[in-house]
Coordinates of C-alpha atoms in Angstrom, one line a residue:
Chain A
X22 CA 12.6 -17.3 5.0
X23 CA 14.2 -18.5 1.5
X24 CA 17.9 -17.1 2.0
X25 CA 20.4 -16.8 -1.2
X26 CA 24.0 -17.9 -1.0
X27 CA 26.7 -15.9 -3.4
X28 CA 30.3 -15.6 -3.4
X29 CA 32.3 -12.8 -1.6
X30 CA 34.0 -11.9 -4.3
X31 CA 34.4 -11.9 -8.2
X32 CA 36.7 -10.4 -11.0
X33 CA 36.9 -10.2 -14.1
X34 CA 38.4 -8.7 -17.4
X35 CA 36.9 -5.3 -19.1
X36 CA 34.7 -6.7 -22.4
X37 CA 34.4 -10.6 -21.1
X38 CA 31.7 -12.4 -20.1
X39 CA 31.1 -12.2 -16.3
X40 CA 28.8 -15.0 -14.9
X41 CA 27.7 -14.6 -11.0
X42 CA 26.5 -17.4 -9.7
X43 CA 23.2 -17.4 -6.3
X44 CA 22.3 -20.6 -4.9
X45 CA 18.8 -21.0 -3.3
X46 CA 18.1 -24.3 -2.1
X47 CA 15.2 -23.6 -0.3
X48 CA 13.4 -21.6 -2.6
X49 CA 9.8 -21.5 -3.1
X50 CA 7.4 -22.3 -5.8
X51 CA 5.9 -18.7 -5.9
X52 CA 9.2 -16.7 -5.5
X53 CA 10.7 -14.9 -8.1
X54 CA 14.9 -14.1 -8.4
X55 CA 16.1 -11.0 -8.5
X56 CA 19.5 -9.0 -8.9
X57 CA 20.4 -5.7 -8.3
X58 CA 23.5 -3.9 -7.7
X59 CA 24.6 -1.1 -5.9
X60 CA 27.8 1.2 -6.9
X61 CA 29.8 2.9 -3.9
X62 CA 27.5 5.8 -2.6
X63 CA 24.4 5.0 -4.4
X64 CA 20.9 3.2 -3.8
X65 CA 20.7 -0.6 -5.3
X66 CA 19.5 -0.7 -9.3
X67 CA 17.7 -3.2 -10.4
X68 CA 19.1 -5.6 -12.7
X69 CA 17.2 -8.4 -13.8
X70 CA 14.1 -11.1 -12.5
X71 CA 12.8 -14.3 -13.1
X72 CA 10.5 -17.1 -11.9
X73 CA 11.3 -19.9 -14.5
X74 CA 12.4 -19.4 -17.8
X75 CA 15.6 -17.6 -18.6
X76 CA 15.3 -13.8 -19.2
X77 CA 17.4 -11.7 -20.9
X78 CA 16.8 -7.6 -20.9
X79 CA 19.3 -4.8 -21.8
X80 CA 21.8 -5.2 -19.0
X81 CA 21.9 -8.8 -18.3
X82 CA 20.4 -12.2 -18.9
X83 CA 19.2 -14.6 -15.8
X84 CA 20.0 -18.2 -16.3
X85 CA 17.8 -20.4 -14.1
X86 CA 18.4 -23.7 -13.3
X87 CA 15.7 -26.4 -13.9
X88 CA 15.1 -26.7 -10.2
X89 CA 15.1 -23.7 -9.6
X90 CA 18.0 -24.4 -6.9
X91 CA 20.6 -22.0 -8.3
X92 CA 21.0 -19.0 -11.0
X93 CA 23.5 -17.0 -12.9
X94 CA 23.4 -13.2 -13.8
X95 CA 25.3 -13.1 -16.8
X96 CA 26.9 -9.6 -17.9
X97 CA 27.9 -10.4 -21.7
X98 CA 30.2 -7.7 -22.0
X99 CA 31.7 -6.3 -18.7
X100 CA 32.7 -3.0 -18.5
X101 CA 34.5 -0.8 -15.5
X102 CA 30.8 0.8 -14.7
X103 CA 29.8 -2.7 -14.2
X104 CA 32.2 -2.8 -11.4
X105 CA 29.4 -3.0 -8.3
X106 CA 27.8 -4.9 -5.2
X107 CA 25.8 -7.6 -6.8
X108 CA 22.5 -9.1 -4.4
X109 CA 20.9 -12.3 -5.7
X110 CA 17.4 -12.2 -3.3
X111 CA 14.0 -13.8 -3.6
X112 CA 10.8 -12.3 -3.5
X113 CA 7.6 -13.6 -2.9
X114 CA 4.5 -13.7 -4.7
X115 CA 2.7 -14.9 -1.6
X116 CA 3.1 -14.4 2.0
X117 CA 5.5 -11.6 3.9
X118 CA 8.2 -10.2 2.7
X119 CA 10.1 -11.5 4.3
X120 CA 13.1 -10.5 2.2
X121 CA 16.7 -11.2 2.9
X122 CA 19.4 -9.2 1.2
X123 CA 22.8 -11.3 1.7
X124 CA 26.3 -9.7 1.4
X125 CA 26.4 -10.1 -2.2
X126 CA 29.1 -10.2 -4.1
X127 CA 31.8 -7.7 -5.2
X128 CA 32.6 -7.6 -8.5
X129 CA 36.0 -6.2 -9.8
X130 CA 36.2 -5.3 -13.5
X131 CA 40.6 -4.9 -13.9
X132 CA 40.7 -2.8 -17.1
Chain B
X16 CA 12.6 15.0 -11.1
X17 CA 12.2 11.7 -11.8
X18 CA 12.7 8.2 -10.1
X19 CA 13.0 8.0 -6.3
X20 CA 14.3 10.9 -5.0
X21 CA 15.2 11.2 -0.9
X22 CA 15.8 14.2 1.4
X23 CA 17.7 15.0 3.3
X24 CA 20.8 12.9 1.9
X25 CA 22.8 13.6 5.0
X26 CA 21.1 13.9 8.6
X27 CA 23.2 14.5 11.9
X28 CA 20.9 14.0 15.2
X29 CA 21.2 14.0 18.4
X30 CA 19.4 11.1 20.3
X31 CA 17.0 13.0 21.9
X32 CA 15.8 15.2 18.3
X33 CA 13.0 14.1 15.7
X34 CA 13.2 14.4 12.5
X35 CA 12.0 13.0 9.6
X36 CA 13.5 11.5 6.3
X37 CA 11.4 11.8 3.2
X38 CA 10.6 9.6 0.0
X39 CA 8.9 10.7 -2.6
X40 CA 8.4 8.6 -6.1
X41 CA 7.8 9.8 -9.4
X42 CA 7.4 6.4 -11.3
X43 CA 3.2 6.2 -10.8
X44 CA 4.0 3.5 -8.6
X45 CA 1.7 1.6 -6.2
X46 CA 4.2 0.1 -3.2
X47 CA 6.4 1.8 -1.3
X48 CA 9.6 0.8 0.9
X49 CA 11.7 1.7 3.7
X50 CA 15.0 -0.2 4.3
X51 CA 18.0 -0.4 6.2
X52 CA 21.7 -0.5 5.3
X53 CA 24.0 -0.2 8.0
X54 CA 28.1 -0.6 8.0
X55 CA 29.1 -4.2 6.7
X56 CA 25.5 -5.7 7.4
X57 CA 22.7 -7.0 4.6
X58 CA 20.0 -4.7 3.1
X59 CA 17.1 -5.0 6.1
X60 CA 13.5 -4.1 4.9
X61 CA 12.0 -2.2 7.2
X62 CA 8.5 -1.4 6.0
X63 CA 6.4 -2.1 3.0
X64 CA 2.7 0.3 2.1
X65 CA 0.8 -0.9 -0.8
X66 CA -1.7 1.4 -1.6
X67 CA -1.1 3.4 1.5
X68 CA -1.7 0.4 3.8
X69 CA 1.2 -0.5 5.8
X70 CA 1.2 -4.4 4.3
X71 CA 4.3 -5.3 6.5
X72 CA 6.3 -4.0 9.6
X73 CA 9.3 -6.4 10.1
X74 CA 9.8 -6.4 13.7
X75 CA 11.0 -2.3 13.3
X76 CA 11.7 -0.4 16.9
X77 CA 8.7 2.0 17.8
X78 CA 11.2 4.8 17.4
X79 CA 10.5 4.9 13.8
X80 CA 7.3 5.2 12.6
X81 CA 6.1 5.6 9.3
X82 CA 3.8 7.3 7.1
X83 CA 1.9 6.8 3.3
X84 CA -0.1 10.0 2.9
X85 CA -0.4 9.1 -0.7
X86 CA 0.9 6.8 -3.2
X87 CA 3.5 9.4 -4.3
X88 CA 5.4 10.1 -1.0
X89 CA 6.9 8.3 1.8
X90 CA 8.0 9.7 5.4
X91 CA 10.2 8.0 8.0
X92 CA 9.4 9.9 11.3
X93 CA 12.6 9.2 13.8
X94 CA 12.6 10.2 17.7
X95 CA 14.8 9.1 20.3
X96 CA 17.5 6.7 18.0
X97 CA 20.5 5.6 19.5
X98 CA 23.7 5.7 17.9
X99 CA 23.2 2.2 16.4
X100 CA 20.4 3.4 14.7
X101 CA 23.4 4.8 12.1
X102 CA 23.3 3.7 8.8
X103 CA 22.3 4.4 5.1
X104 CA 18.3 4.8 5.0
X105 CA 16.4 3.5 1.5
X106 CA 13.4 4.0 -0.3
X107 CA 12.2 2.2 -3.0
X108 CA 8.8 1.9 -4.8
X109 CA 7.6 -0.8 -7.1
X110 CA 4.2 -0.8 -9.4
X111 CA 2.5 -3.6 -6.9
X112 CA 4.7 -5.2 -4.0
X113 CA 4.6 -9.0 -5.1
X114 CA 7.7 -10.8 -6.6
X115 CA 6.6 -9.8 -10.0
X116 CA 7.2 -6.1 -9.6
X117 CA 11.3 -4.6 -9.6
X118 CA 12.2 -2.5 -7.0
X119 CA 13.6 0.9 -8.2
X120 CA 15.7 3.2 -5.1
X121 CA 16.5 6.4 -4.4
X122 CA 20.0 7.5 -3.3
X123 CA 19.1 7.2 0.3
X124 CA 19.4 9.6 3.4
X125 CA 23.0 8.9 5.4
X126 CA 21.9 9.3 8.8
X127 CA 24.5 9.7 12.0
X128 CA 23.3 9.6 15.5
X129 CA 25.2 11.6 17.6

């Protein structure tokens, strides 16, 4: 099963850039990225996906690399709501699914 | 109501009870899921129904059993759990249950096993 690798831990300023970084060396051809996060309390939200390309939607843009090795969630303006559990996984278009939700990583927004 | 919603959000049982938890989506959505989130451990799926065909079962103790009566609702039947069985229980739906589809949850139902 493709597995994801993210830092522990992140932090950031209120209204920079935050860029989270997922490595997945074993991906597959068919599996898409995906981010979500989850706030104390609540249910994971979905973020962002991608198979490719780069995508960019509301809340974030996904930055994926050319071999499809590694991404980036990139929040272009962070603010204290953005302050969450972030999960990098990989779903498949083929196949079980299998999917594997890693720690994530916790992201501190200091005001 | 709108989204996922999930009752009860807090359960206490006794290992010998049954109850069951309850998922019901109001997004038009095709796939269904149960998953797992217990104290300092990853997100586990549990289950996946597409169309109300159970498509996966990820190696899930027969103490919980599942049920799709329709593509609208989702029920997590639970009988004898032990007290590791604790943890944050999930639903999410998605339009189809491929890679192409985002998962959208509900709040989830804490359960305690007492």
């Amino acid at each position: 099963d493709a597995k994801t690798t993210q830092p522990n831990s992140m932090e950031s300023n209120e209204e920079e850039p935050v860029h989270l970084p997922c490595n997945h060396s074993t991906i597959s051809g068919t599996d898409y990225i995906h981010w979500y996060r989850q706030l104390p309390s609540q249910g994971p939200e979905y973020v962002i996906h991608g198979l490719t390309s780069n995508v960019n939607n509301r809340m974030a843009s996904l930055a994926i690399a050319e071999d499809r090795k590694s991404s980036t969630l990139i929040l272009h303006r962070a603010t204290l709501r953005d302050a969450a559990v972030y999960y990098c996984i990989l779903i498949p278009t083929q196949g079980a699914q299998k999917l594997v939700f890693g720690q994530g990583t916790r992201l501190t927004i200091n005001p | 109501e709108t989204g996922v919603t999930q009752t009860p959000r807090h359960l206490v049982m006794g290992m010998t009870n049954k109850k069951s938890l309850k998922c019901e989506q109001h997004l038009g959505h095709n796939a269904m899921y149960w998953y797992k989130q217990s104290a300092k451990k990853p997100l586990e799926l549990m289950f996946v129904y597409s169309l109300e065909e159970r498509v996966e079962n990820n190696s899930v103790p027969s103490r919980f059993s599942p049920e799709c009566p329709n593509s609208s609702h989702l029920f997590l039947h639970l009988h004898t759990l032990q007290p590791e069985d604790s943890a944050l229980y999930l639903c999410a739906s998605s339009q189809g249950y491929r890679g192409l589809y985002e998962q959208y949850f509900g709040p989830g139902t804490r359960l305690t096993v007492t």
